[in-house]
CSV table of C-alpha atoms and ligand atoms in Angstrom, one decimal:
chain,number,residue,atom,x,y,z
A,1,MET,CA,-11.3,17.5,-7.4
A,2,THR,CA,-8.3,15.6,-6.4
A,3,LYS,CA,-6.5,12.8,-8.4
A,4,ILE,CA,-5.4,9.9,-6.2
A,5,ASN,CA,-3.1,7.3,-7.5
A,6,VAL,CA,-2.5,4.0,-5.7
A,7,LEU,CA,-0.2,1.2,-6.4
A,8,TYR,CA,-1.0,-2.1,-4.4
A,9,THR,CA,-0.4,-5.7,-4.2
A,10,SER,CA,-3.0,-8.3,-3.0
A,11,THR,CA,-2.3,-12.1,-2.9
A,12,GLU,CA,-5.5,-13.3,-1.2
A,13,GLY,CA,-7.9,-10.3,-2.0
A,14,ASN,CA,-8.0,-8.4,1.3
A,15,THR,CA,-6.1,-5.4,0.0
A,16,LYS,CA,-8.2,-5.5,-3.1
A,17,SER,CA,-11.3,-5.2,-0.9
A,18,PHE,CA,-9.8,-2.2,1.0
A,19,ILE,CA,-9.1,-0.6,-2.4
A,20,GLU,CA,-12.7,-1.0,-3.3
A,21,LYS,CA,-13.7,0.7,-0.2
A,22,LEU,CA,-11.4,3.7,-1.0
A,23,GLN,CA,-12.9,3.8,-4.5
A,24,VAL,CA,-16.5,4.2,-3.1
A,25,ILE,CA,-15.3,7.1,-1.0
A,26,ALA,CA,-13.5,8.8,-3.9
A,27,GLU,CA,-16.7,8.6,-6.0
A,28,LYS,CA,-18.7,10.3,-3.2
A,29,GLU,CA,-16.0,12.9,-2.9
A,30,GLY,CA,-16.0,13.5,-6.7
A,31,ASP,CA,-12.3,12.7,-6.7
A,32,VAL,CA,-10.5,10.7,-9.5
A,33,PHE,CA,-9.1,7.4,-8.0
A,34,GLU,CA,-6.7,5.3,-10.0
A,35,ALA,CA,-5.5,2.0,-8.4
A,36,ARG,CA,-3.2,-0.3,-10.2
A,37,VAL,CA,-2.0,-3.8,-8.9
A,38,ILE,CA,1.6,-4.5,-9.1
A,39,GLY,CA,2.5,-8.2,-9.3
A,40,ASP,CA,5.3,-10.5,-10.6
A,41,GLU,CA,3.7,-10.2,-14.1
A,42,THR,CA,3.6,-6.4,-14.1
A,43,ASP,CA,6.1,-4.7,-16.6
A,44,TYR,CA,8.2,-2.0,-15.1
A,45,ALA,CA,7.1,1.5,-16.1
A,46,ASN,CA,8.1,5.0,-15.3
A,47,GLU,CA,5.6,6.7,-12.9
A,48,THR,CA,4.9,10.3,-13.8
A,49,GLU,CA,2.4,11.3,-11.0
A,50,PRO,CA,2.4,11.0,-7.1
A,51,TYR,CA,1.1,7.8,-5.7
A,52,VAL,CA,0.7,6.0,-2.5
A,53,ALA,CA,1.6,2.3,-2.1
A,54,ILE,CA,-0.8,-0.1,-0.2
A,55,VAL,CA,0.9,-3.3,0.9
A,56,PRO,CA,-0.1,-6.3,3.0
A,57,THR,CA,2.4,-8.2,5.1
A,58,TYR,CA,3.7,-11.6,4.2
A,59,LEU,CA,7.0,-12.7,5.9
A,60,ASN,CA,9.2,-15.8,6.1
A,61,GLY,CA,12.0,-16.9,8.4
A,62,GLY,CA,11.0,-16.4,12.0
A,63,THR,CA,8.9,-14.4,14.4
A,64,GLY,CA,11.0,-11.4,15.1
A,65,THR,CA,11.7,-8.2,13.1
A,66,GLY,CA,15.3,-8.5,12.2
A,67,PRO,CA,17.0,-9.1,8.8
A,68,GLU,CA,16.4,-12.8,9.0
A,69,VAL,CA,12.6,-12.1,8.5
A,70,THR,CA,12.2,-11.6,4.8
A,71,GLU,CA,9.4,-10.4,2.6
A,72,ILE,CA,7.5,-12.8,0.4
A,73,PHE,CA,4.8,-12.3,-2.1
A,74,THR,CA,4.9,-8.5,-2.1
A,75,ASN,CA,8.5,-8.1,-3.5
A,76,ALA,CA,7.3,-7.1,-6.9
A,77,LEU,CA,5.8,-3.9,-5.5
A,78,GLY,CA,9.0,-3.0,-3.7
A,79,GLU,CA,11.1,-3.5,-6.8
A,80,TYR,CA,8.6,-1.5,-8.9
A,81,ILE,CA,9.0,1.3,-6.5
A,82,GLU,CA,12.8,1.1,-6.8
A,83,PHE,CA,12.7,1.1,-10.6
A,84,GLY,CA,13.9,4.3,-12.4
A,85,ARG,CA,12.8,7.4,-10.6
A,86,ASN,CA,9.5,5.7,-9.3
A,87,GLN,CA,10.7,6.3,-5.7
A,88,HIS,CA,10.5,10.0,-6.2
A,89,TYR,CA,6.8,10.0,-6.8
A,90,LEU,CA,5.9,7.8,-3.8
A,91,LYS,CA,4.2,10.0,-1.1
A,92,GLY,CA,3.3,7.5,1.6
A,93,VAL,CA,2.6,3.9,2.4
A,94,ILE,CA,-0.5,2.3,3.8
A,95,GLY,CA,0.0,-1.1,5.2
A,96,SER,CA,-2.0,-4.1,6.5
A,97,GLY,CA,-1.7,-7.4,8.2
A,98,ASN,CA,-3.1,-9.5,10.9
A,99,ARG,CA,-2.4,-8.5,14.6
A,100,ASN,CA,-2.0,-12.3,15.4
A,101,PHE,CA,1.5,-11.8,14.0
A,102,ASN,CA,2.2,-9.5,17.0
A,103,VAL,CA,5.6,-7.6,16.4
A,104,GLN,CA,5.4,-8.5,12.8
A,105,PHE,CA,2.1,-6.8,12.3
A,106,ASN,CA,2.3,-4.5,9.3
A,107,LEU,CA,6.1,-4.9,9.1
A,108,THR,CA,6.4,-4.7,5.4
A,109,ALA,CA,4.7,-1.3,5.2
A,110,ILE,CA,6.9,-0.1,8.0
A,111,ARG,CA,10.0,-1.3,6.2
A,112,TYR,CA,8.9,0.3,2.9
A,113,ALA,CA,8.2,3.7,4.6
A,114,LYS,CA,11.8,3.5,6.2
A,115,LYS,CA,13.5,2.3,3.0
A,116,PHE,CA,11.8,5.0,0.9
A,117,ASN,CA,11.8,7.6,3.4
A,118,VAL,CA,8.1,8.4,3.2
A,119,PRO,CA,5.4,8.4,6.0
A,120,MET,CA,3.7,5.2,7.2
A,121,VAL,CA,0.4,6.8,6.8
A,122,PHE,CA,-2.1,4.2,8.1
A,123,ALA,CA,-2.4,0.5,9.1
A,124,TYR,CA,-5.4,-1.8,9.1
A,125,GLU,CA,-6.2,-5.4,9.6
A,126,LEU,CA,-7.3,-7.9,7.0
A,127,ARG,CA,-10.0,-6.2,4.7
A,128,GLY,CA,-10.2,-3.2,6.8
A,129,SER,CA,-13.6,-1.6,7.8
A,130,LYS,CA,-15.4,1.3,6.1
A,131,PHE,CA,-14.3,3.5,9.0
A,132,ASP,CA,-10.6,2.4,8.4
A,133,ALA,CA,-11.1,3.4,4.7
A,134,GLU,CA,-12.5,6.8,5.6
A,135,LYS,CA,-9.5,7.4,8.1
A,136,ALA,CA,-7.0,6.4,5.4
A,137,TYR,CA,-8.6,8.4,2.7
A,138,ALA,CA,-8.6,11.5,4.8
A,139,LEU,CA,-4.9,10.9,5.5
A,140,ILE,CA,-3.8,10.3,1.9
A,141,ARG,CA,-6.0,13.0,0.1
A,142,PRO,CA,-3.7,15.9,1.3
A,143,LEU,CA,-0.7,14.1,-0.2
A,144,PHE,CA,-2.1,14.8,-3.6
A,145,GLY,CA,-2.4,18.5,-3.2
A,146,GLU,CA,-5.7,20.4,-2.2
B,1,FMN,C1,2.0,-16.9,4.9
B,1,FMN,C2,1.3,-15.6,5.5
B,1,FMN,C3,2.2,-14.8,6.2
B,1,FMN,C4,1.8,-13.7,6.8
B,1,FMN,N1,2.6,-12.9,7.5
B,1,FMN,C5,2.1,-11.8,8.2
B,1,FMN,C6,3.0,-11.0,9.0
B,1,FMN,O1,4.2,-11.3,9.2
B,1,FMN,N2,2.5,-9.9,9.6
B,1,FMN,C7,1.1,-9.4,9.5
B,1,FMN,O2,0.8,-8.5,10.1
B,1,FMN,N3,0.4,-10.2,8.6
B,1,FMN,C8,0.8,-11.3,8.0
B,1,FMN,N4,-0.1,-12.1,7.3
B,1,FMN,C9,-1.4,-11.6,7.1
B,1,FMN,C10,-1.7,-10.9,5.8
B,1,FMN,O3,-0.9,-9.8,5.7
B,1,FMN,C11,-3.2,-10.5,5.8
B,1,FMN,O4,-4.0,-11.7,5.6
B,1,FMN,C12,-3.5,-9.6,4.6
B,1,FMN,O5,-4.8,-9.1,4.8
B,1,FMN,C13,-3.4,-10.3,3.3
B,1,FMN,O6,-3.7,-9.3,2.2
B,1,FMN,P1,-4.1,-9.8,0.7
B,1,FMN,O7,-5.3,-10.6,0.9
B,1,FMN,O8,-4.4,-8.6,0.0
B,1,FMN,O9,-2.9,-10.5,0.2
B,1,FMN,C14,0.4,-13.3,6.7
B,1,FMN,C15,-0.5,-14.1,6.0
B,1,FMN,C16,0.0,-15.3,5.3
B,1,FMN,C17,-0.9,-16.2,4.6
């Protein structure tokens, strides 16, 4: 039995749908899966266990990948990770987006991984498929020991 903790954000529900796919897999595996949404209304708290962050991409300010392109809607999750020692417990990032955004596909997760110095474990589009969830699950499970 492995305990998997996930912090995520979901503005339009796609990431939430992916989380639900992971939850189904966890139940089959007999693992404990705890996913918490982090939004603007979430109070800061001190994480005490390892977790992965799952973040979609919402960007403003152009079509490139430079500093003029800024994160929107997902900022609360990044700020939560920065709070206290929460960064210390972050083991990896899973990201999503829409490939129509070309070079900006999945850019927020790529930025989080770089900023927090953890692996960018997996990327998927929109709600992700069941197969995507299985791949992602197999990649994150070892990050929680066993
Ligand atoms: C205003 C807006 C900007 C977006 N910008 C990007 C982007 O820069 N790169 C990308 O890969 N996807 C982008 N997307 C697609 C979202 O990341 C994608 O729809 C994702 O599945 C949304 O997740 P959610 O439903 O959990 O909020 C954008 C979507 C919207 C509505």
